[in-house]
mmCIF file with all atom_site columns, C-alpha atoms in Angstrom:
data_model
loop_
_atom_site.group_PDB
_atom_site.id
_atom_site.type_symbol
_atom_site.label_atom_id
_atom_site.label_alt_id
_atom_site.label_comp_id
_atom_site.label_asym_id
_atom_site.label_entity_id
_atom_site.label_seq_id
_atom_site.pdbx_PDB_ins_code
_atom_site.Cartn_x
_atom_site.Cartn_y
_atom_site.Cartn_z
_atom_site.occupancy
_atom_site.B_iso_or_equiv
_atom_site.pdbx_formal_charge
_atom_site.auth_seq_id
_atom_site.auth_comp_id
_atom_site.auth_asym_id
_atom_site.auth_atom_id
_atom_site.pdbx_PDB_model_num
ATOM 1   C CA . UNK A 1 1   ? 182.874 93.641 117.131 1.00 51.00 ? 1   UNK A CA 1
ATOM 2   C CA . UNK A 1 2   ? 181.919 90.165 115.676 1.00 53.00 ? 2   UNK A CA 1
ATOM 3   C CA . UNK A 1 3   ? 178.000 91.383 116.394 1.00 62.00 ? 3   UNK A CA 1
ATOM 4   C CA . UNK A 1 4   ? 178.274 94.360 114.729 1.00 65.00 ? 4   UNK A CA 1
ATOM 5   C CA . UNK A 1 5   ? 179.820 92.807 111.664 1.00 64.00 ? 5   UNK A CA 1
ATOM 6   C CA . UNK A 1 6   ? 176.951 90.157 111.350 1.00 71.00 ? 6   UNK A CA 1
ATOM 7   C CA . UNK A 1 7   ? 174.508 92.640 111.863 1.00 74.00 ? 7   UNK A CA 1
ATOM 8   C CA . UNK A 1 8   ? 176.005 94.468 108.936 1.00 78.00 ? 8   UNK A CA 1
ATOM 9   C CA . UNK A 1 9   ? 175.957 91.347 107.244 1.00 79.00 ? 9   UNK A CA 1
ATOM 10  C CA . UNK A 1 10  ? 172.358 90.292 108.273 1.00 83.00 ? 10  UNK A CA 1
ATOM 11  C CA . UNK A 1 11  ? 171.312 93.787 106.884 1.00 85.00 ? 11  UNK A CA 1
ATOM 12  C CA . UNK A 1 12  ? 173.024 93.113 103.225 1.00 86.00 ? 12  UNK A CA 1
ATOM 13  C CA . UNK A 1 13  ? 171.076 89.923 103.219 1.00 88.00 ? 13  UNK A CA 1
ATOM 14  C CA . UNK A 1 14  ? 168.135 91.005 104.119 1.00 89.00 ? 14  UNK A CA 1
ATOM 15  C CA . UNK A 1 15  ? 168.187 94.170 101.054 1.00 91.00 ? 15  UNK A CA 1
ATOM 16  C CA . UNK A 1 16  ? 169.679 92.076 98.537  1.00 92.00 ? 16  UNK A CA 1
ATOM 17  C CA . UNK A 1 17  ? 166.571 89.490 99.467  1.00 92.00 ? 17  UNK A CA 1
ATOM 18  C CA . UNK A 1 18  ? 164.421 91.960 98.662  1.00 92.00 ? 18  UNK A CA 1
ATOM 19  C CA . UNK A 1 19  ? 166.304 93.036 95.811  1.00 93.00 ? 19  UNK A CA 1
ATOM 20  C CA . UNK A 1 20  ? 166.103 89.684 94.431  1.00 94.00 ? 20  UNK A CA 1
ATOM 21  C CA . UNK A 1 21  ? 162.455 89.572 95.278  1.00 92.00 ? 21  UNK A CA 1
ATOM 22  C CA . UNK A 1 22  ? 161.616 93.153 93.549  1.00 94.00 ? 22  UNK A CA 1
ATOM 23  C CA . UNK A 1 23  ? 163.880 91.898 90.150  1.00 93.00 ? 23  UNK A CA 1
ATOM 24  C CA . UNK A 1 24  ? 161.973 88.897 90.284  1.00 93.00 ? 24  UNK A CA 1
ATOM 25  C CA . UNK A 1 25  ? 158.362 90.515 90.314  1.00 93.00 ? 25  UNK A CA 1
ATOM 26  C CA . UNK A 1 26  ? 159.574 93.320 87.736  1.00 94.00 ? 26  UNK A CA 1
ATOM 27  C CA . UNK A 1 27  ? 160.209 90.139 85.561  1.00 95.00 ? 27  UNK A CA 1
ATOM 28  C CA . UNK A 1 28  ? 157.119 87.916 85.950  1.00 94.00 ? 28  UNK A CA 1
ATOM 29  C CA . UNK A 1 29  ? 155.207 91.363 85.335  1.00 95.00 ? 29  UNK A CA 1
ATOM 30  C CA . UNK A 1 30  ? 157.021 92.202 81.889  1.00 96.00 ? 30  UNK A CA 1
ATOM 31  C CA . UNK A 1 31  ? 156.526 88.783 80.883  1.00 95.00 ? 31  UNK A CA 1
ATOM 32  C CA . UNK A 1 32  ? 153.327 88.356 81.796  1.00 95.00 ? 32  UNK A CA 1
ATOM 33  C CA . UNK A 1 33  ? 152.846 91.605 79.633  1.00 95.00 ? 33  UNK A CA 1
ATOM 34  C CA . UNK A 1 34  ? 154.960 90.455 76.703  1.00 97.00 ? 34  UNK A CA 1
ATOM 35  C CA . UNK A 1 35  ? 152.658 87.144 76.358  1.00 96.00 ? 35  UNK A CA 1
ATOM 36  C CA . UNK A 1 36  ? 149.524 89.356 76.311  1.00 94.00 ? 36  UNK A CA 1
ATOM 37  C CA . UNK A 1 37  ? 151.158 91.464 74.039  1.00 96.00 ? 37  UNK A CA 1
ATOM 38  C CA . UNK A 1 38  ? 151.354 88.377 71.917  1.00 97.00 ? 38  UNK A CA 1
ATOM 39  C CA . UNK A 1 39  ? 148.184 87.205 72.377  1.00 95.00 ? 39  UNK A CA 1
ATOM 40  C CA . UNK A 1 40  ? 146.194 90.221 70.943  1.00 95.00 ? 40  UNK A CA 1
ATOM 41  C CA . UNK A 1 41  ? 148.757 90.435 68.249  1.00 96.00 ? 41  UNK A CA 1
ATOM 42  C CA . UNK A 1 42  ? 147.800 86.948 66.959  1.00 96.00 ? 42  UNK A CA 1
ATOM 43  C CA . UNK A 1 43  ? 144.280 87.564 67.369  1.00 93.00 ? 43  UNK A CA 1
ATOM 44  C CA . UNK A 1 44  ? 143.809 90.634 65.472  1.00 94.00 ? 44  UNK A CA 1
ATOM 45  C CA . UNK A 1 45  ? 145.582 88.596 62.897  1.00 96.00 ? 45  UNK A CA 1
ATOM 46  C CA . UNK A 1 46  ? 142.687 85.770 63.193  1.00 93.00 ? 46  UNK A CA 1
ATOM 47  C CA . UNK A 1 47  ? 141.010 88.581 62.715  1.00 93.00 ? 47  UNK A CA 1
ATOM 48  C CA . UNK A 1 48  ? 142.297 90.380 59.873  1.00 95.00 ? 48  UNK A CA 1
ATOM 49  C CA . UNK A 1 49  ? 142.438 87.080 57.884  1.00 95.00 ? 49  UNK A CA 1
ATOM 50  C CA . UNK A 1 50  ? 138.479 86.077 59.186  1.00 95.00 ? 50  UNK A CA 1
ATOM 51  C CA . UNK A 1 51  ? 138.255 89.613 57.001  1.00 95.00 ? 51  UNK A CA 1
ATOM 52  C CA . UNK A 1 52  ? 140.290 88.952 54.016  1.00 96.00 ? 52  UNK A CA 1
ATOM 53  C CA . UNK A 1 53  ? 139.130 86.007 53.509  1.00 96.00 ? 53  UNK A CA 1
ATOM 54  C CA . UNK A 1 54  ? 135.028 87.266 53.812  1.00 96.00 ? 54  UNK A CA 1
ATOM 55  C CA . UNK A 1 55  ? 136.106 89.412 51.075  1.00 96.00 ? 55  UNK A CA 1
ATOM 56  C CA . UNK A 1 56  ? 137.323 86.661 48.599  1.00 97.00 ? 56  UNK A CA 1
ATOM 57  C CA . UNK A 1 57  ? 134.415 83.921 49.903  1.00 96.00 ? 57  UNK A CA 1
ATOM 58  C CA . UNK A 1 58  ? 131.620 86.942 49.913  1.00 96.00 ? 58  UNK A CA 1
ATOM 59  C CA . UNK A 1 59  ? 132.602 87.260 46.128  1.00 97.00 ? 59  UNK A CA 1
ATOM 60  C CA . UNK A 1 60  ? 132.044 83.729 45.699  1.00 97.00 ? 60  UNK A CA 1
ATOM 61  C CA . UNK A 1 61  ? 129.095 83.459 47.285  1.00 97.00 ? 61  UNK A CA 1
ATOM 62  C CA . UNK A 1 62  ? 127.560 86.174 45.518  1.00 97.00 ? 62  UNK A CA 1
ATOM 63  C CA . UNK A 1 63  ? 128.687 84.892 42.077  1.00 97.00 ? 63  UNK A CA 1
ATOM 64  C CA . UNK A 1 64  ? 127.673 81.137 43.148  1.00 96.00 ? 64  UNK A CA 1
ATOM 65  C CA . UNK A 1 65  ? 123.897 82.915 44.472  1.00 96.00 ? 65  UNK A CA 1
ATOM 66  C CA . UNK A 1 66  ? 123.435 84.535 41.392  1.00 97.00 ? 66  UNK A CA 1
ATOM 67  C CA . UNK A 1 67  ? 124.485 81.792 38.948  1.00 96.00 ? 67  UNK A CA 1
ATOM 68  C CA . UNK A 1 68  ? 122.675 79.132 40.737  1.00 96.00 ? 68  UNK A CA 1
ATOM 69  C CA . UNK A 1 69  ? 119.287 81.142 40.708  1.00 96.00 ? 69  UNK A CA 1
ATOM 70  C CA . UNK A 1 70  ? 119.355 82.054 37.267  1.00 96.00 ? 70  UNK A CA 1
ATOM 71  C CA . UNK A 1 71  ? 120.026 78.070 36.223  1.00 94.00 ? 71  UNK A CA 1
ATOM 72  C CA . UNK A 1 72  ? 117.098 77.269 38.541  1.00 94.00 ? 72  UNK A CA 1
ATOM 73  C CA . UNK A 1 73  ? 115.132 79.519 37.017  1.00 95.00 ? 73  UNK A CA 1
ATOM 74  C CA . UNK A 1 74  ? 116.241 79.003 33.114  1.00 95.00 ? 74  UNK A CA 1
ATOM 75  C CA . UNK A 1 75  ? 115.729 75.007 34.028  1.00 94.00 ? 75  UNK A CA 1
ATOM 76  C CA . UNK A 1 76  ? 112.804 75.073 36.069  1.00 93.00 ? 76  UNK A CA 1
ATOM 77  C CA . UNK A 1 77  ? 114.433 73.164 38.564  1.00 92.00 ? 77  UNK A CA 1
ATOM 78  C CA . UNK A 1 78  ? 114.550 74.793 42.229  1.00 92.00 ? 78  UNK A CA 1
ATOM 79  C CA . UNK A 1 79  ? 116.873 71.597 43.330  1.00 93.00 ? 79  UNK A CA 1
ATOM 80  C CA . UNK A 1 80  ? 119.933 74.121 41.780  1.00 91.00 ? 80  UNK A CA 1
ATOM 81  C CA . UNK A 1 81  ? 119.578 76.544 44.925  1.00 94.00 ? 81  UNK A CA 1
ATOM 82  C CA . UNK A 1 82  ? 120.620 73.947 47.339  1.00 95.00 ? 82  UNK A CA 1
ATOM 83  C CA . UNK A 1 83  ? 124.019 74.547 47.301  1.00 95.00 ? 83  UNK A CA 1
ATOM 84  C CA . UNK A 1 84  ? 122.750 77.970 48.900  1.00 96.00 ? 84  UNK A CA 1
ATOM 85  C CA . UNK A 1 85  ? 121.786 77.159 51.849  1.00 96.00 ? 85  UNK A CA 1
ATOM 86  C CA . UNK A 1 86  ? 125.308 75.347 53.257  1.00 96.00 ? 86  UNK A CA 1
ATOM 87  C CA . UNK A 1 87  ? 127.226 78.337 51.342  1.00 96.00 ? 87  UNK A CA 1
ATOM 88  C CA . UNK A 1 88  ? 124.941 80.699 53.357  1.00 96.00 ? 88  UNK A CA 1
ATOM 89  C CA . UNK A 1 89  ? 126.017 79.114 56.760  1.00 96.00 ? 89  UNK A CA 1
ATOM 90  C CA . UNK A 1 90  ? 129.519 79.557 55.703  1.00 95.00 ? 90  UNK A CA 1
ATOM 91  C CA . UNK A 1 91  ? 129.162 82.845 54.713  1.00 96.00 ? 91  UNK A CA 1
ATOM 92  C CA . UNK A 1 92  ? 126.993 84.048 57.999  1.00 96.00 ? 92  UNK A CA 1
ATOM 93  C CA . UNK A 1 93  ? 130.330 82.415 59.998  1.00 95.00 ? 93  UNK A CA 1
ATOM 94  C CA . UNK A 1 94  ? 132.555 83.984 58.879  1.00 95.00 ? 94  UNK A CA 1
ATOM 95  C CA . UNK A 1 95  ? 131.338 87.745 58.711  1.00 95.00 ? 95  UNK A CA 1
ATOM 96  C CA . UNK A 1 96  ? 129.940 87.052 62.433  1.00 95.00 ? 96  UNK A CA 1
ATOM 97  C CA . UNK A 1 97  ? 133.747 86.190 62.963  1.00 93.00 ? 97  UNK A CA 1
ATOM 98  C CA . UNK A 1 98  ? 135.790 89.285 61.319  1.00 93.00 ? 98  UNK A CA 1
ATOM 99  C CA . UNK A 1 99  ? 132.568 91.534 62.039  1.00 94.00 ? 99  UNK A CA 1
ATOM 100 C CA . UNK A 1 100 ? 130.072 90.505 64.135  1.00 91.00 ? 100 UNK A CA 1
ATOM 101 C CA . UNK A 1 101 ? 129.643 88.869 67.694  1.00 93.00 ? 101 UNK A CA 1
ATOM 102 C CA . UNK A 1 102 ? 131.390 85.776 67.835  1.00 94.00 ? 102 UNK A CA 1
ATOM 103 C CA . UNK A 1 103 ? 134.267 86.198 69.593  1.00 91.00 ? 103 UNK A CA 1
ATOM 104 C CA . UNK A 1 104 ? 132.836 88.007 72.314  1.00 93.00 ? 104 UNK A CA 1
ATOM 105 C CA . UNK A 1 105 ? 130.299 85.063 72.525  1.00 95.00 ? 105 UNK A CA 1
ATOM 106 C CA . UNK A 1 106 ? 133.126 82.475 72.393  1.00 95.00 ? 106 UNK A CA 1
ATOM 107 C CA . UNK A 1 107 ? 135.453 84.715 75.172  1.00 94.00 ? 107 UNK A CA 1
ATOM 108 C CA . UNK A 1 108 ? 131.852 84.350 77.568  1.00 95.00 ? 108 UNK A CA 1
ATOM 109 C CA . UNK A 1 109 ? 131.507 80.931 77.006  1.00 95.00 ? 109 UNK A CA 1
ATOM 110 C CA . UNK A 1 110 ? 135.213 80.449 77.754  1.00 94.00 ? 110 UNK A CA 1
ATOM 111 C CA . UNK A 1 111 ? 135.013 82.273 81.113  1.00 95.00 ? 111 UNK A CA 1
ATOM 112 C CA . UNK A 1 112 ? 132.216 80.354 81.697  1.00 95.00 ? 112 UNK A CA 1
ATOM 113 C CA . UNK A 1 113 ? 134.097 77.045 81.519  1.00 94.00 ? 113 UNK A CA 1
ATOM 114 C CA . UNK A 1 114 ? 136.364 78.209 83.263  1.00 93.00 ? 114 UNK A CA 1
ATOM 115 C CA . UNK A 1 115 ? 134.267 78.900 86.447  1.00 94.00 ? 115 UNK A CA 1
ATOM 116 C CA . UNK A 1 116 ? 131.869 76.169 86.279  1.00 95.00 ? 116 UNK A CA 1
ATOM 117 C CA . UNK A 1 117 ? 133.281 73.701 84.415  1.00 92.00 ? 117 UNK A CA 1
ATOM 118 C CA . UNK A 1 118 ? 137.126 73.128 85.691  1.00 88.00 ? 118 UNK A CA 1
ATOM 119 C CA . UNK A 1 119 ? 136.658 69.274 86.224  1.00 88.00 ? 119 UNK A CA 1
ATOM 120 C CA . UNK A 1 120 ? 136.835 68.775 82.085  1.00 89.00 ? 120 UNK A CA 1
ATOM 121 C CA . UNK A 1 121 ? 140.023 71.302 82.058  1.00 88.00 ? 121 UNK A CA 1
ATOM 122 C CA . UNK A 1 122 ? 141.809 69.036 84.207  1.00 89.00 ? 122 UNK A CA 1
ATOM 123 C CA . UNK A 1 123 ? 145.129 67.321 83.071  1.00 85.00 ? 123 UNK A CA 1
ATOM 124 C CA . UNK A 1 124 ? 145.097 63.674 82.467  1.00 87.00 ? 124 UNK A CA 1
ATOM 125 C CA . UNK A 1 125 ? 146.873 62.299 86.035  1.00 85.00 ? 125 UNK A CA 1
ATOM 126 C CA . UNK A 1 126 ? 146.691 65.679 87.348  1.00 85.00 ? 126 UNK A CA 1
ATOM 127 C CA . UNK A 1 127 ? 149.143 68.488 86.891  1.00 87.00 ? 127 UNK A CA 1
ATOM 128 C CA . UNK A 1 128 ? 152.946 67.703 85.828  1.00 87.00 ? 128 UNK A CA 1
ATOM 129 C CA . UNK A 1 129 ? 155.569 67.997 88.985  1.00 88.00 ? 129 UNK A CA 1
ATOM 130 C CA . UNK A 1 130 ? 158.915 68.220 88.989  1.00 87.00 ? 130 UNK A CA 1
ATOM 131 C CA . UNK A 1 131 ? 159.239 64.381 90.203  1.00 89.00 ? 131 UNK A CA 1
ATOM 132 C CA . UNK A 1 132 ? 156.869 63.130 87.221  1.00 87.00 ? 132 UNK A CA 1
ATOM 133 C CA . UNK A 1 133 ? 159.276 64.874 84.695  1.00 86.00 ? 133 UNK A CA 1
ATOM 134 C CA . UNK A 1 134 ? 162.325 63.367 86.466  1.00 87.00 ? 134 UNK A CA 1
ATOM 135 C CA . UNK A 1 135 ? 160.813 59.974 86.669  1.00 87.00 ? 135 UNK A CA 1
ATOM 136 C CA . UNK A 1 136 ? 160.426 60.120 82.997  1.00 85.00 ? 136 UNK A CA 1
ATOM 137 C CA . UNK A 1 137 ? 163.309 61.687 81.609  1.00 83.00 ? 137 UNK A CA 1
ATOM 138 C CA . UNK A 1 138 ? 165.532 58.799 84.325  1.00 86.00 ? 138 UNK A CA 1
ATOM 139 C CA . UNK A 1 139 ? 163.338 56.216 82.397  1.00 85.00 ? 139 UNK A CA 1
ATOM 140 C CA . UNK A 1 140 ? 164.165 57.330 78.927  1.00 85.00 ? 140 UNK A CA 1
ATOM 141 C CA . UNK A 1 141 ? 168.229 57.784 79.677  1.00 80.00 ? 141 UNK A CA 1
ATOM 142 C CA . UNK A 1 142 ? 168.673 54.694 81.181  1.00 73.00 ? 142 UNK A CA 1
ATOM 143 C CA . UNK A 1 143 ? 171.849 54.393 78.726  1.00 60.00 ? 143 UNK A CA 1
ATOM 144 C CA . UNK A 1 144 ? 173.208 57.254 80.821  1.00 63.00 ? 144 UNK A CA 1
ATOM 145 C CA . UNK A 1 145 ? 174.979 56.681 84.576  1.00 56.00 ? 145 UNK A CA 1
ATOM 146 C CA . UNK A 1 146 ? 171.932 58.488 86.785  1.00 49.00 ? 146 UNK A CA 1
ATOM 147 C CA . UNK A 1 147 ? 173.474 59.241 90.142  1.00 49.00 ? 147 UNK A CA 1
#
């Protein structure tokens, strides 16, 4: 009788085991989700504002071109279209950022990195354990009794 009771017993462990294991993997998936989720959201908000602010900047620019050429021209003195050229770099950033290429450049560059590169994405003293953040948060409570 005693067998048949820890086999029954043995059996509950066993399916609430993989309960557990199933709740915990339905978890790690939806969060795993929810922080992509988050992720796009704040780029396309990089995004959006890399646009807005093109719009106010490209207004500039074109303003600053226009009144910088014509007092180069009405002065006769070509050193007024300087300010141009670091305007013009400004200018070609940003609309490759809200419109053009750049972040798919930067996202290949990144995975790049990432595969031949992982030495300089290394933590200082390696990754953080559970024994480096105990040894530090014993050495900062020392006022408290550690047991």
């Amino acid at each position: 009788m005693g067998f048949i009771f820890s086999k029954s017993m043995n059996e509950n462990m066993k399916m609430q085991q993989e309960f557990m294991l199933m709740n915990a993997r339905l978890q790690l998936e939806r969060q795993l989700i929810m922080q992509n989720e988050m992720r796009e959201r704040q780029m396309a908000m990089q995004i959006a504002w890399s646009r807005e602010f093109l719009k106010y900047f490209g207004t500039f620019f074109g303003i600053a071109v226009i009144s910088l050429t014509a007092g180069a021209i009405k002065r006769k003195k070509p050193a007024f279209l300087f300010p141009i050229i670091p305007l013009s770099f400004v200018f070609t950033y940003q609309y490759d950022l809200g419109y053009g290429t750049l972040l798919q450049r930067m996202k290949g560059e990144a995975e790049n990195i990432l595969e031949t590169e992982t030495s300089t994405l290394q933590l200082p003293k390696g990754m953080i354990t559970f024994e480096s953040l105990e040894k530090a948060r014993r050495e900062q409570s020392k006022l408290f009794i550690d047991k």
